[in-house]
């Protein structure tokens, strides 16, 4: 069972890494770029005995306890199968 | 037009951040965790005059030129609409 967790800066929270990427892309000649946000993606392989629903619950628990800082970050958990 | 670019360590490339996350989760009592890989997710907003196909091509170009280091990282580009 594979899980993918996205951890992204919350709306309204300053994202200096995103601003740097936007600046870099603009300097390279890419035009018309609006907002850029940079987050993390964590891919986890779980024991195959876990079903999809349990995996999703487990992923959310992991995100709350370790992967994301909910004060400044949002997370989404997705089962990749 | 929104784009999402995933940049992940290539298979076979050491991922110390992934190993640290796996260690942290195990210490918190999460059992049966296999491989953990940590990458980046970059969300970009493009000018709305670009169509989906052009946006995808643009995203790949950005990934090759700035967002990913193809020696050690893979990337995937996705149009979110």
Tab-separated table of C-alpha atoms in Angstrom:
chain	number	residue	atom	x	y	z
A	1	UNK	CA	0.000	0.000	0.000
A	2	UNK	CA	1.480	3.324	-1.084
A	3	UNK	CA	0.626	6.683	0.380
A	4	UNK	CA	1.459	10.146	-0.879
A	5	UNK	CA	1.316	13.070	1.533
A	6	UNK	CA	1.504	16.675	0.314
A	7	UNK	CA	2.553	19.291	2.831
A	8	UNK	CA	2.150	22.854	1.546
A	9	UNK	CA	2.420	26.289	3.154
A	10	UNK	CA	-0.996	27.592	4.255
A	11	UNK	CA	-2.643	30.345	2.290
A	12	UNK	CA	-1.494	33.676	3.739
A	13	UNK	CA	1.726	32.232	5.118
A	14	UNK	CA	4.840	33.739	3.540
A	15	UNK	CA	6.630	31.284	1.243
A	16	UNK	CA	10.156	32.608	0.575
A	17	UNK	CA	11.119	29.442	-1.337
A	18	UNK	CA	8.160	29.974	-3.673
A	19	UNK	CA	9.145	33.607	-4.171
A	20	UNK	CA	12.716	32.518	-5.001
A	21	UNK	CA	11.469	29.971	-7.558
A	22	UNK	CA	9.233	32.600	-9.146
A	23	UNK	CA	12.200	35.006	-9.340
A	24	UNK	CA	14.411	32.305	-10.846
A	25	UNK	CA	11.839	31.372	-13.485
A	26	UNK	CA	11.273	35.017	-14.402
A	27	UNK	CA	15.041	35.520	-14.752
A	28	UNK	CA	15.168	32.528	-17.096
A	29	UNK	CA	12.622	34.229	-19.331
A	30	UNK	CA	9.400	32.485	-18.280
A	31	UNK	CA	6.695	35.142	-18.411
A	32	UNK	CA	3.256	35.434	-16.885
A	33	UNK	CA	3.965	33.402	-13.781
A	34	UNK	CA	1.609	34.167	-10.928
A	35	UNK	CA	1.844	32.663	-7.489
A	36	UNK	CA	4.407	29.924	-6.834
A	37	UNK	CA	4.192	27.799	-3.679
A	38	UNK	CA	6.744	25.175	-2.725
A	39	UNK	CA	5.876	22.291	-0.431
A	40	UNK	CA	6.976	18.762	0.338
A	41	UNK	CA	5.760	15.453	-1.002
A	42	UNK	CA	6.307	12.359	1.120
A	43	UNK	CA	5.846	8.928	-0.484
A	44	UNK	CA	5.444	6.075	1.988
A	45	UNK	CA	5.164	2.344	1.501
A	46	UNK	CA	3.060	0.625	4.167
A	47	UNK	CA	2.693	-3.047	5.050
A	48	UNK	CA	0.343	-4.547	2.466
A	49	UNK	CA	-2.008	-5.921	5.153
A	50	UNK	CA	-3.442	-2.425	5.652
A	51	UNK	CA	-6.555	-1.590	3.587
A	52	UNK	CA	-7.035	1.737	1.774
A	53	UNK	CA	-9.275	3.304	4.424
A	54	UNK	CA	-6.922	2.371	7.273
A	55	UNK	CA	-3.945	3.599	5.230
A	56	UNK	CA	-5.630	6.961	4.736
A	57	UNK	CA	-6.341	7.287	8.462
A	58	UNK	CA	-2.767	6.269	9.258
A	59	UNK	CA	-1.409	8.833	6.784
A	60	UNK	CA	-3.470	11.611	8.361
A	61	UNK	CA	-2.243	10.591	11.798
A	62	UNK	CA	1.389	10.653	10.591
A	63	UNK	CA	0.889	14.057	8.994
A	64	UNK	CA	-0.589	15.514	12.178
A	65	UNK	CA	2.077	14.028	14.438
A	66	UNK	CA	5.219	14.471	12.360
A	67	UNK	CA	5.035	15.425	8.701
A	68	UNK	CA	3.173	18.732	8.821
A	69	UNK	CA	3.205	21.723	11.128
A	70	UNK	CA	-0.493	22.578	11.054
A	71	UNK	CA	0.086	26.117	12.316
A	72	UNK	CA	1.686	27.104	9.022
A	73	UNK	CA	1.151	24.092	6.729
A	74	UNK	CA	-1.743	22.212	5.181
A	75	UNK	CA	-1.593	18.562	4.232
A	76	UNK	CA	-3.427	16.179	1.899
A	77	UNK	CA	-3.148	12.390	2.042
A	78	UNK	CA	-3.754	10.237	-1.023
A	79	UNK	CA	-3.666	6.443	-1.387
A	80	UNK	CA	-1.732	5.472	-4.513
A	81	UNK	CA	-2.709	1.805	-4.205
B	1	UNK	CA	-4.061	27.632	-15.397
B	2	UNK	CA	-2.506	25.788	-12.460
B	3	UNK	CA	0.428	23.435	-12.669
B	4	UNK	CA	1.763	21.021	-10.085
B	5	UNK	CA	5.330	19.763	-10.434
B	6	UNK	CA	6.618	16.881	-8.303
B	7	UNK	CA	10.367	16.580	-7.910
B	8	UNK	CA	11.461	13.354	-6.211
B	9	UNK	CA	14.820	11.661	-5.615
B	10	UNK	CA	15.597	9.083	-8.316
B	11	UNK	CA	15.369	5.415	-7.484
B	12	UNK	CA	18.769	4.295	-6.183
B	13	UNK	CA	19.736	7.773	-5.022
B	14	UNK	CA	20.210	8.008	-1.265
B	15	UNK	CA	17.437	9.978	0.448
B	16	UNK	CA	18.603	10.938	3.955
B	17	UNK	CA	15.479	13.054	4.553
B	18	UNK	CA	13.299	10.038	3.780
B	19	UNK	CA	15.357	7.888	6.132
B	20	UNK	CA	14.963	10.517	8.872
B	21	UNK	CA	11.171	10.627	8.379
B	22	UNK	CA	11.002	6.829	8.516
B	23	UNK	CA	13.042	6.848	11.751
B	24	UNK	CA	10.827	9.543	13.232
B	25	UNK	CA	7.614	7.690	12.382
B	26	UNK	CA	8.987	4.428	13.791
B	27	UNK	CA	9.966	6.235	17.012
B	28	UNK	CA	6.411	7.562	17.272
B	29	UNK	CA	5.100	3.984	17.178
B	30	UNK	CA	4.060	3.657	13.540
B	31	UNK	CA	4.903	0.083	12.538
B	32	UNK	CA	5.373	-1.634	9.206
B	33	UNK	CA	6.673	1.366	7.316
B	34	UNK	CA	8.714	0.457	4.279
B	35	UNK	CA	10.477	2.918	2.057
B	36	UNK	CA	9.945	6.654	2.621
B	37	UNK	CA	10.999	9.187	-0.024
B	38	UNK	CA	10.767	12.932	0.432
B	39	UNK	CA	10.558	15.277	-2.522
B	40	UNK	CA	9.268	18.720	-3.394
B	41	UNK	CA	5.950	19.835	-4.799
B	42	UNK	CA	5.820	23.130	-6.674
B	43	UNK	CA	2.420	24.692	-7.409
B	44	UNK	CA	2.472	27.369	-10.092
B	45	UNK	CA	-0.222	29.671	-11.423
B	46	UNK	CA	0.232	30.601	-15.082
B	47	UNK	CA	-1.415	33.277	-17.186
B	48	UNK	CA	-4.865	31.968	-18.122
B	49	UNK	CA	-4.256	32.498	-21.852
B	50	UNK	CA	-2.114	29.346	-21.935
B	51	UNK	CA	-3.935	26.121	-22.872
B	52	UNK	CA	-3.408	22.801	-21.061
B	53	UNK	CA	-1.005	21.337	-23.596
B	54	UNK	CA	1.171	24.453	-23.704
B	55	UNK	CA	1.093	24.631	-19.895
B	56	UNK	CA	2.341	21.051	-19.657
B	57	UNK	CA	5.192	21.767	-22.096
B	58	UNK	CA	6.053	24.938	-20.181
B	59	UNK	CA	6.060	23.024	-16.882
B	60	UNK	CA	8.437	20.399	-18.276
B	61	UNK	CA	10.728	23.125	-19.573
B	62	UNK	CA	10.735	24.848	-16.155
B	63	UNK	CA	11.463	21.538	-14.421
B	64	UNK	CA	14.409	20.801	-16.730
B	65	UNK	CA	15.876	24.281	-16.472
B	66	UNK	CA	15.342	25.106	-12.797
B	67	UNK	CA	13.098	22.991	-10.619
B	68	UNK	CA	14.723	19.552	-10.875
B	69	UNK	CA	18.290	18.308	-11.013
B	70	UNK	CA	17.828	15.427	-13.438
B	71	UNK	CA	21.069	13.749	-12.396
B	72	UNK	CA	19.571	12.801	-9.047
B	73	UNK	CA	15.890	13.768	-9.309
B	74	UNK	CA	12.859	12.782	-11.353
B	75	UNK	CA	9.975	15.113	-12.076
B	76	UNK	CA	6.316	14.823	-13.068
B	77	UNK	CA	4.204	17.717	-14.321
B	78	UNK	CA	0.435	17.768	-13.911
B	79	UNK	CA	-2.108	20.358	-15.044
B	80	UNK	CA	-4.587	21.084	-12.243
B	81	UNK	CA	-6.812	23.222	-14.494
